[in-house]
PDB file of C-alpha atoms in Angstrom:
ATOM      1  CA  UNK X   1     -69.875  11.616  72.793  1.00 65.00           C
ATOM      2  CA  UNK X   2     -68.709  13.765  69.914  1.00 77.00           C
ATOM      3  CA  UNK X   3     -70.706  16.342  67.988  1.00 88.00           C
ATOM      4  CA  UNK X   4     -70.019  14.322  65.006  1.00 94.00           C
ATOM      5  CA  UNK X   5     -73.554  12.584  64.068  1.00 96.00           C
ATOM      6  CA  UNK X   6     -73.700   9.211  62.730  1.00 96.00           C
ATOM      7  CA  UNK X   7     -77.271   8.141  61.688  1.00 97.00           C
ATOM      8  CA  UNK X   8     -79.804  10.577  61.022  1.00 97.00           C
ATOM      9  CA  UNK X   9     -83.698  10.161  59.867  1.00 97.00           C
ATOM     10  CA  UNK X  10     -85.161  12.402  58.275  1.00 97.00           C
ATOM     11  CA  UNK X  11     -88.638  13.100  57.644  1.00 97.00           C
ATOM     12  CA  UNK X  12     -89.270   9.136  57.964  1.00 97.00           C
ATOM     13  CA  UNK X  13     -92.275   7.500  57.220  1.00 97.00           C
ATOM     14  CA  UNK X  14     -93.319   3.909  56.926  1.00 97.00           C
ATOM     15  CA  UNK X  15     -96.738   2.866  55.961  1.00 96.00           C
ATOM     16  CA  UNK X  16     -98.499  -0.730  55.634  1.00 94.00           C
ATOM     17  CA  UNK X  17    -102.043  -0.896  55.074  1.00 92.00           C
ATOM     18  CA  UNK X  18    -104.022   0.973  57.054  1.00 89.00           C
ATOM     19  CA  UNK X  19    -101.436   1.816  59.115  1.00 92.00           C
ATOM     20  CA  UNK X  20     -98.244   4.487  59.498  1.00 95.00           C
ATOM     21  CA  UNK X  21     -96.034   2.916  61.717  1.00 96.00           C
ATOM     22  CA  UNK X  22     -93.422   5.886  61.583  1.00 97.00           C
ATOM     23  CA  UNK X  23     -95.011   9.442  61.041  1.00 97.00           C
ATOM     24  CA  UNK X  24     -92.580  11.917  59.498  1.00 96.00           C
ATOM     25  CA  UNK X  25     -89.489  10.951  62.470  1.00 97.00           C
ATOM     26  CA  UNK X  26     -86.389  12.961  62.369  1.00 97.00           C
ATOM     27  CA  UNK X  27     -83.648  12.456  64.482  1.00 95.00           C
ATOM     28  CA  UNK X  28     -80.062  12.749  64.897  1.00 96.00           C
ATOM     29  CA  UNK X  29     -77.429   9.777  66.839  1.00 97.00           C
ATOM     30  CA  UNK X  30     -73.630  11.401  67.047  1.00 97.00           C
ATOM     31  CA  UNK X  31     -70.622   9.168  67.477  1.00 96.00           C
ATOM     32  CA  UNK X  32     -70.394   7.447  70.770  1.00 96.00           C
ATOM     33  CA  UNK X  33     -73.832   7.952  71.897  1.00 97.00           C
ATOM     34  CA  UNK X  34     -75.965   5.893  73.476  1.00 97.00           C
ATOM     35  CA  UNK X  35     -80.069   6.317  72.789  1.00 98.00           C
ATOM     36  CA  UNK X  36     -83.098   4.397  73.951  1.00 98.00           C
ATOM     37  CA  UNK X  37     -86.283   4.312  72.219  1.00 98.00           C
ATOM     38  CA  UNK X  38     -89.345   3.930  74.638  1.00 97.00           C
ATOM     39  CA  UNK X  39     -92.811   3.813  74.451  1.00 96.00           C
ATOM     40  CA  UNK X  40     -96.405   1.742  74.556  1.00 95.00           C
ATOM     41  CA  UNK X  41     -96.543  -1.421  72.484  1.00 93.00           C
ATOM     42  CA  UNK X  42     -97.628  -0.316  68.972  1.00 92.00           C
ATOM     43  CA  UNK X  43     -96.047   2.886  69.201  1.00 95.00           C
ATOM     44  CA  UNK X  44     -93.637   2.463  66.417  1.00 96.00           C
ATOM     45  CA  UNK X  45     -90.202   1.902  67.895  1.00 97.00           C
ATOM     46  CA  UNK X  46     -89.119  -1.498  66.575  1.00 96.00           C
ATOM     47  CA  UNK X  47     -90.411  -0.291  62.891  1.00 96.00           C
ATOM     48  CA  UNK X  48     -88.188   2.395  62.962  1.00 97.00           C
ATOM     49  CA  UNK X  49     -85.819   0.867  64.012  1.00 96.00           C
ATOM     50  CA  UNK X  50     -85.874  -1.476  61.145  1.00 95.00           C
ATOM     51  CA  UNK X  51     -86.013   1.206  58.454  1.00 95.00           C
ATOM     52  CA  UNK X  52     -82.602   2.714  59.947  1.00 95.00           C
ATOM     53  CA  UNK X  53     -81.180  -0.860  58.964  1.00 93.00           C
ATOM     54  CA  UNK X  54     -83.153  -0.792  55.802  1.00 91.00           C
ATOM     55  CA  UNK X  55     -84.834  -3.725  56.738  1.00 91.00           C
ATOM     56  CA  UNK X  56     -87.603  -2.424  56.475  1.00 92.00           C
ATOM     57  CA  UNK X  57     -87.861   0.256  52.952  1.00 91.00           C
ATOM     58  CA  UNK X  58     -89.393   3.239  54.171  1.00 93.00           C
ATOM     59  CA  UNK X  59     -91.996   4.523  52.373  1.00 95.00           C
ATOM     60  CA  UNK X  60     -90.869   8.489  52.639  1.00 95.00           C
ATOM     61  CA  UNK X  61     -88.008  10.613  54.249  1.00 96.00           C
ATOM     62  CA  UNK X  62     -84.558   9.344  54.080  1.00 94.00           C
ATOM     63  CA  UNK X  63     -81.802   8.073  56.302  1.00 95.00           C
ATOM     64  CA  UNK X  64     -78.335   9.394  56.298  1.00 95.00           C
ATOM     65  CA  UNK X  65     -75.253   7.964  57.052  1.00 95.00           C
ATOM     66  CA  UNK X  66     -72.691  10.133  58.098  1.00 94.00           C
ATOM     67  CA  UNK X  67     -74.795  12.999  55.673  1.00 94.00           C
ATOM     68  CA  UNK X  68     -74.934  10.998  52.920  1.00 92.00           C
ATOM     69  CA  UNK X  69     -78.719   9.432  51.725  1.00 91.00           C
ATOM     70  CA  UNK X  70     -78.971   5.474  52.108  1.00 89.00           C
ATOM     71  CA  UNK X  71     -80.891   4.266  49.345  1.00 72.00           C
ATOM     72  CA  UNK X  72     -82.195   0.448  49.972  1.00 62.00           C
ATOM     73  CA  UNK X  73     -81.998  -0.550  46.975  1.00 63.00           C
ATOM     74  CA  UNK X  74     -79.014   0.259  46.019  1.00 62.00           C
ATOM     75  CA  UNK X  75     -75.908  -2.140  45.915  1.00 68.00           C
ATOM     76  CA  UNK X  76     -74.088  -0.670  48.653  1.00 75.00           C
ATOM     77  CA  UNK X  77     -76.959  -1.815  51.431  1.00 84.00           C
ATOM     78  CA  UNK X  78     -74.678  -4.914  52.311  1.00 80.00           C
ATOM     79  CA  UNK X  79     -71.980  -2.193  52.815  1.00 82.00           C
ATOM     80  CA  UNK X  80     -73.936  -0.376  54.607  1.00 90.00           C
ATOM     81  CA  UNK X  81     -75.211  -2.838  57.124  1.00 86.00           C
ATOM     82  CA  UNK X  82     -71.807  -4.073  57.930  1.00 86.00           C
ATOM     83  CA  UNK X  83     -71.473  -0.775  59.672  1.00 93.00           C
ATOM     84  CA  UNK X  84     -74.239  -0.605  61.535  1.00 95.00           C
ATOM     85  CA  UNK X  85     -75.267  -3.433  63.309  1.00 93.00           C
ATOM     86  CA  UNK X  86     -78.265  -5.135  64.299  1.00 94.00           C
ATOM     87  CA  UNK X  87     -79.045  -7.431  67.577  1.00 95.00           C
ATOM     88  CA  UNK X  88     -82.751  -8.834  67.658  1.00 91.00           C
ATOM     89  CA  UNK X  89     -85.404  -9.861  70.218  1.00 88.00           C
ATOM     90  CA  UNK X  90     -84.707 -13.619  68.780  1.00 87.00           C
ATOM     91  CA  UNK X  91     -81.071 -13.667  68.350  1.00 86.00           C
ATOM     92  CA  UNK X  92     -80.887 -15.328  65.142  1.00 89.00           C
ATOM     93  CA  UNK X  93     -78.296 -17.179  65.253  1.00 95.00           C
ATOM     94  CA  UNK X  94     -77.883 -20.414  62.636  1.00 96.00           C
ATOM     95  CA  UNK X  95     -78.408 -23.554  64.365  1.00 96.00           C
ATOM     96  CA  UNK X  96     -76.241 -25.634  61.907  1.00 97.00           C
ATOM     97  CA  UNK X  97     -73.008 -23.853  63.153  1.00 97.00           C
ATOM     98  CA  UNK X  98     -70.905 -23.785  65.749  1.00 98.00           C
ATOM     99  CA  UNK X  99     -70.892 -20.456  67.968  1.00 98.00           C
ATOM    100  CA  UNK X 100     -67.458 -19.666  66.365  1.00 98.00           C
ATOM    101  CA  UNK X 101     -68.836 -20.265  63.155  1.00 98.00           C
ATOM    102  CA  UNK X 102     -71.629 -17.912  63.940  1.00 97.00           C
ATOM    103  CA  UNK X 103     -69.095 -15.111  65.020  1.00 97.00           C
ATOM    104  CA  UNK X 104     -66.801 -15.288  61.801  1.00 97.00           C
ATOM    105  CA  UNK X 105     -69.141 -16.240  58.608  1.00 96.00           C
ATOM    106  CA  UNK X 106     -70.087 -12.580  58.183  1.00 94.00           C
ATOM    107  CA  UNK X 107     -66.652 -11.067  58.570  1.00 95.00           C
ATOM    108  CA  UNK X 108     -65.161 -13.984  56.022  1.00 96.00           C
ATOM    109  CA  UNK X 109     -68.140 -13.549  53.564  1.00 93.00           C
ATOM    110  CA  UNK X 110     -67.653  -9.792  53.238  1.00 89.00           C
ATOM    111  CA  UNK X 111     -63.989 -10.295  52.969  1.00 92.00           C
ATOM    112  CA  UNK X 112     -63.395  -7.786  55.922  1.00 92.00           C
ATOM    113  CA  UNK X 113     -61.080 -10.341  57.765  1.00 95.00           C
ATOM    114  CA  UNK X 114     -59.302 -13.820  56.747  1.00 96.00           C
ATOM    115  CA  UNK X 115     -60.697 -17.202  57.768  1.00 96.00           C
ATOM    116  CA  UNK X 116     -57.721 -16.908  60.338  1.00 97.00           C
ATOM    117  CA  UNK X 117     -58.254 -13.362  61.631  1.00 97.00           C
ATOM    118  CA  UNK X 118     -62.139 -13.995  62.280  1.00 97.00           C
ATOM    119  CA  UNK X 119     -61.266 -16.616  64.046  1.00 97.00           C
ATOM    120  CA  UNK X 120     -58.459 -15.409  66.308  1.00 97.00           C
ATOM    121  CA  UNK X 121     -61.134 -12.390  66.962  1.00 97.00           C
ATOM    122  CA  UNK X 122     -63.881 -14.512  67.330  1.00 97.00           C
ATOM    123  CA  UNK X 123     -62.206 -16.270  69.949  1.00 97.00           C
ATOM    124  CA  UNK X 124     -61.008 -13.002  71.509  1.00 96.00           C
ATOM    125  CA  UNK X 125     -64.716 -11.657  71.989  1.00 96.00           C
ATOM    126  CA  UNK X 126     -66.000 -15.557  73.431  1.00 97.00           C
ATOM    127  CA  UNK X 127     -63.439 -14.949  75.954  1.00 96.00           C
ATOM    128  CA  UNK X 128     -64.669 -11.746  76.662  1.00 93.00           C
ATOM    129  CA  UNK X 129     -68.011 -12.593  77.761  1.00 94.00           C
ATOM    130  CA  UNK X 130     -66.652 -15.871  78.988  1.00 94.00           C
ATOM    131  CA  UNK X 131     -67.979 -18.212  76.521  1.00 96.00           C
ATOM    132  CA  UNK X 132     -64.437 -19.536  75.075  1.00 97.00           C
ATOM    133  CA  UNK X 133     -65.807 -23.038  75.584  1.00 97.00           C
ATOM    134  CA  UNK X 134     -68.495 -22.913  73.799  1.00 97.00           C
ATOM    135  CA  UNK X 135     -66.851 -22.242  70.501  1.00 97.00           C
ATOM    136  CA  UNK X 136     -67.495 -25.331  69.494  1.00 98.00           C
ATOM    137  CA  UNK X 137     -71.121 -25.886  70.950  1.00 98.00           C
ATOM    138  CA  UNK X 138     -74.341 -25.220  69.029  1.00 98.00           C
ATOM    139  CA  UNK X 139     -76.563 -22.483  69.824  1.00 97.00           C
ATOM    140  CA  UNK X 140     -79.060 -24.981  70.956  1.00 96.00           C
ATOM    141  CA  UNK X 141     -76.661 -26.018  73.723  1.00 97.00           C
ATOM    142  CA  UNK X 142     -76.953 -22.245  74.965  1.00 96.00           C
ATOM    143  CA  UNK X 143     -79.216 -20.904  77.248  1.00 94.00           C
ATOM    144  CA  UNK X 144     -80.669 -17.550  76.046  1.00 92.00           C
ATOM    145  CA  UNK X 145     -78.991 -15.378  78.007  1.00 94.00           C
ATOM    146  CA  UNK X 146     -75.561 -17.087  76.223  1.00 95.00           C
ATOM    147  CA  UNK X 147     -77.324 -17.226  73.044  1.00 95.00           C
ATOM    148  CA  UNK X 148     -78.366 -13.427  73.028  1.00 94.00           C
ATOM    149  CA  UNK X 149     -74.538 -12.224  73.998  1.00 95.00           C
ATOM    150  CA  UNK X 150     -72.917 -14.427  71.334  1.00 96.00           C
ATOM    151  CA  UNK X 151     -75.548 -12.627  68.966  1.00 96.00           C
ATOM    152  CA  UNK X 152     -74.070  -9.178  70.286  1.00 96.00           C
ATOM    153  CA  UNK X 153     -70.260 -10.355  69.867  1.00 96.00           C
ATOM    154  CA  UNK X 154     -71.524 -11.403  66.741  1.00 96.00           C
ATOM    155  CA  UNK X 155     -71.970  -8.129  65.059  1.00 95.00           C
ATOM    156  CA  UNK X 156     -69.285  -6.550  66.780  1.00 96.00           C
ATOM    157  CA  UNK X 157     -67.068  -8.961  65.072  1.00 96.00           C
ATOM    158  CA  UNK X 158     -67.743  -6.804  62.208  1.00 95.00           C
ATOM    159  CA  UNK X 159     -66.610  -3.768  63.974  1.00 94.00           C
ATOM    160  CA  UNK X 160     -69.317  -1.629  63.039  1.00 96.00           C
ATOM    161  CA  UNK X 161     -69.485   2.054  63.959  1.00 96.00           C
ATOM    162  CA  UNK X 162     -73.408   1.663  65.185  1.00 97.00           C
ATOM    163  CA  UNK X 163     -75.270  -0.432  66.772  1.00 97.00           C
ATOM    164  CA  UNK X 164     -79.171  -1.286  66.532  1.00 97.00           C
ATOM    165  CA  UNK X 165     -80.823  -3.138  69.121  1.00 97.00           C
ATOM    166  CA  UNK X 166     -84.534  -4.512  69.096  1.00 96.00           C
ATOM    167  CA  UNK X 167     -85.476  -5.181  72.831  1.00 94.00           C
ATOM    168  CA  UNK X 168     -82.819  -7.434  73.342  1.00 93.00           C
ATOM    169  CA  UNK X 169     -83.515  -8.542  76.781  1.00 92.00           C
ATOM    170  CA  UNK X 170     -87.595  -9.359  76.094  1.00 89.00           C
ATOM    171  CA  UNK X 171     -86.904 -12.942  75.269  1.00 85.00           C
ATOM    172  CA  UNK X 172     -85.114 -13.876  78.005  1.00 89.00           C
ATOM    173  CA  UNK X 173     -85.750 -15.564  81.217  1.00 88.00           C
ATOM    174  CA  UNK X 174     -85.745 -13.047  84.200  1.00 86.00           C
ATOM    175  CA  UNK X 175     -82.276 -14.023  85.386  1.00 84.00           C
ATOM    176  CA  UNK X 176     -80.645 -13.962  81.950  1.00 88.00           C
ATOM    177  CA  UNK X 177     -81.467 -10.269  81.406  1.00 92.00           C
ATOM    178  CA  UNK X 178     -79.013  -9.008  84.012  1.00 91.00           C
ATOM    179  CA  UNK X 179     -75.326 -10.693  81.378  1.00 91.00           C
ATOM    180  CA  UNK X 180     -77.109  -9.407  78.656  1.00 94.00           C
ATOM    181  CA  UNK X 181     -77.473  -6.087  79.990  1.00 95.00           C
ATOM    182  CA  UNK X 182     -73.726  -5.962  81.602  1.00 94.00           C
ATOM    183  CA  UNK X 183     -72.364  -6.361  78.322  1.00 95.00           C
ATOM    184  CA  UNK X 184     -74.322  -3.904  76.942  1.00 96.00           C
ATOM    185  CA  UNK X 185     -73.429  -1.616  79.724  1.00 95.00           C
ATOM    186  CA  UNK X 186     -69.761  -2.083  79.031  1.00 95.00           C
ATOM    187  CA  UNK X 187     -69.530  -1.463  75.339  1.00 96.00           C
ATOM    188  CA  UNK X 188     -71.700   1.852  75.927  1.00 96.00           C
ATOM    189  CA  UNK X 189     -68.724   2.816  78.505  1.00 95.00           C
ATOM    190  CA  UNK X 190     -66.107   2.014  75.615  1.00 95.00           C
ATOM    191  CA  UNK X 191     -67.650   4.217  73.467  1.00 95.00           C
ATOM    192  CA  UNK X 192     -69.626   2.275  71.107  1.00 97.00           C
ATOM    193  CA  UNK X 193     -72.625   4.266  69.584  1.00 97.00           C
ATOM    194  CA  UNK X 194     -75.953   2.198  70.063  1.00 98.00           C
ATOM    195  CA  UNK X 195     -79.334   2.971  69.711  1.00 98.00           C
ATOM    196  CA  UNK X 196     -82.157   0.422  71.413  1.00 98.00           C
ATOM    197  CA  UNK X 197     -85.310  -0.397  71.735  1.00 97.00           C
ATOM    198  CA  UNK X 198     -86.706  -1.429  75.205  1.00 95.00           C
ATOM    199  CA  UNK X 199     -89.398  -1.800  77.642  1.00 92.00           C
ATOM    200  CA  UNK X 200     -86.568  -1.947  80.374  1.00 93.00           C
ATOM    201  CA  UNK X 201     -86.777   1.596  81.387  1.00 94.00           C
ATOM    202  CA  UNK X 202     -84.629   1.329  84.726  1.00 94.00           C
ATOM    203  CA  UNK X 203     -82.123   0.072  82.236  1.00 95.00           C
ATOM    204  CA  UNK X 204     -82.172   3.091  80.116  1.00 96.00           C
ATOM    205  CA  UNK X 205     -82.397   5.467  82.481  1.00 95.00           C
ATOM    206  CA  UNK X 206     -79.342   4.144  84.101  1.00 95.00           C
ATOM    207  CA  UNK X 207     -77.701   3.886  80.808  1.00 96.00           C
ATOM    208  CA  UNK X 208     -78.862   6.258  78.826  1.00 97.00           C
ATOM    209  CA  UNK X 209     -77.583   9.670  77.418  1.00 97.00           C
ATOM    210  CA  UNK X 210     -80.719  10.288  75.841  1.00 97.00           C
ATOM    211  CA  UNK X 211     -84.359   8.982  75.509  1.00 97.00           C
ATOM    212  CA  UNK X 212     -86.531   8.917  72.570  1.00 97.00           C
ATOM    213  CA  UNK X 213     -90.136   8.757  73.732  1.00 98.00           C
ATOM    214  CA  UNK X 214     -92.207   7.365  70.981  1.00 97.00           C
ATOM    215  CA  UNK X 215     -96.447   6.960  70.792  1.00 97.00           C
ATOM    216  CA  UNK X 216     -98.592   6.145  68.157  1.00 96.00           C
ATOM    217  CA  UNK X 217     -95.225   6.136  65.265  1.00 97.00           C
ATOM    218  CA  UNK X 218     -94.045  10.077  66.374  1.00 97.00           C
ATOM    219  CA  UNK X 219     -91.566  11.331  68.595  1.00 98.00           C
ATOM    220  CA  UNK X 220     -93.176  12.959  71.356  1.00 97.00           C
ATOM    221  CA  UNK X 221     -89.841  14.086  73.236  1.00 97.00           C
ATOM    222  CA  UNK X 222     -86.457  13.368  73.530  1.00 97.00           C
ATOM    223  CA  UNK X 223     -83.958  14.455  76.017  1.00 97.00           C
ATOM    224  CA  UNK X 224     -82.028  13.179  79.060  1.00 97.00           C
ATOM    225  CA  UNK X 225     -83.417  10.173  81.314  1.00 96.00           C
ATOM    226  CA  UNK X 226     -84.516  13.034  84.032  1.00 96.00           C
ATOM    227  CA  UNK X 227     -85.880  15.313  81.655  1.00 96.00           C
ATOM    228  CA  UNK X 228     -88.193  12.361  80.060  1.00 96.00           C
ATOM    229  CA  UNK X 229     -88.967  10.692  83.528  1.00 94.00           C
ATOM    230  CA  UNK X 230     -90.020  14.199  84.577  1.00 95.00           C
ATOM    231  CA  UNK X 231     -91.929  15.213  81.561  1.00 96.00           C
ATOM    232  CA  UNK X 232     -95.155  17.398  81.473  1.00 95.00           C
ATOM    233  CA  UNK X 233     -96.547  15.836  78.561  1.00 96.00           C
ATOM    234  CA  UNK X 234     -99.454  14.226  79.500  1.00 96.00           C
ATOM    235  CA  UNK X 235     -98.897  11.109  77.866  1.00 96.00           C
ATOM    236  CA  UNK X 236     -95.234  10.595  79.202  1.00 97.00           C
ATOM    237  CA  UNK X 237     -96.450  11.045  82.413  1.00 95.00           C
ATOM    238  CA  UNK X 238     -99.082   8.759  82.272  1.00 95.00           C
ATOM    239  CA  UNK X 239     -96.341   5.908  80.564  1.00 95.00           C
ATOM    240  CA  UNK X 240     -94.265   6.098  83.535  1.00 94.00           C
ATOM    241  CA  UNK X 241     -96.510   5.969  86.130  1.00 93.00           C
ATOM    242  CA  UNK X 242     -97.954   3.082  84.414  1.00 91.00           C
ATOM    243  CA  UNK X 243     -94.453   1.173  84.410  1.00 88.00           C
ATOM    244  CA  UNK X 244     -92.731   2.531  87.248  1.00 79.00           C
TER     245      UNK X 244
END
């Protein structure tokens, strides 16, 4: 990890009716770093997560990419997004093409590789996670855990310098989580900065350089896996024992 930061929120708020999902958030994510949010259901995490991506417009406070304010409506979003990635609970993947397909229409679209380079890389990153012969397949011939780590390959075919992930493992049959989470393992080990959202918190800790605890759309504490799991607050304390 470098001291160079990457993403930053400041002051972030996002409101729907009745509601303020994120309550005035700031935070910092340097280059190579690799930060889980955790928390109760409800507490926030996923929505913020979304408003790093712009996917969700805040409704105050800005984010910052490498110091400079993202603004989501302006016509570098698509840009922006290319850098920093995002892997959902659902995997999202188009069931009219092929897994190859998948992997190289965003790369091709943006014009950030040839039809022929996305390819060769696609197939390069299939291999990797041992799905070469499924190139061809549909992601209805996938089982989840397969679907969820083409999804993965699928932004790093873009070769962002972040990426988001939104409880990745929470869709996925019990004995699927463990590929999805080995893969995710070794790209935090080659230096790829991630921040995700999880109820897995054995995972995280294990994983982890740093925690963001969230409840009720604020951040409570962040700091190491030992410092959170050994927290005073009152709440913290009372979310791990509850989990543990």
């Amino acid at each position: 990890m470098s001291d160079e930061i990457i993403l930053e929120a400041c002051s972030l708020i996002k409101e729907f009716p009745a509601l303020r999902a994120v309550d005035n958030v700031s935070f910092s994510v340097h280059k190579g770093e690799t930060v889980f949010i955790v928390g109760p259901s409800g507490s926030g995490k996923s929505t913020f997560l979304r408003c790093l991506n712009m996917l969700e417009k805040p409704t105050g406070g800005e984010v910052l990419f490498h110091g400079k304010p993202i603004n989501a409506d302006s016509r570098g979003i698509n840009s922006y997004r290319s850098k920093v990635g995002m892997v959902f609970q659902h995997f999202n993947l188009f069931p009219h093409l092929t897994i190859r397909q998948n992997i190289t229409l965003a790369p091709v679209k943006t014009g950030l590789l040839t039809e022929v380079q996305a390819e060769k890389k696609a197939d390069i990153l299939l291999q990797r996670i041992g799905l070469l012969d499924k190139a061809d397949a549909y992601p209805m011939q996938l089982s989840g855990g397969q679907k969820q780590r083409v999804a993965i390959i699928r932004a790093c075919a873009m070769s962002p310098e972040i990426l988001l992930f939104d409880e990745p493992t929470s869709a996925l049959d019990p004995e699927m989580v463990g590929e999805v989470q080995s893969l995710m393992k070794d790209l935090a080990a080659e230096g790829m900065t991630m921040i995700v959202v999880t109820h897995e918190i054995t995972f995280a800790a294990e994983v982890a350089d740093r925690m963001v605890f969230m409840d009720h759309g604020k951040i409570l504490e962040v700091g190491t896996p030992t410092q959170l799991m050994n927290s005073d607050n009152p709440r913290i304390k009372e979310f791990f024992t509850n989990v543990l």
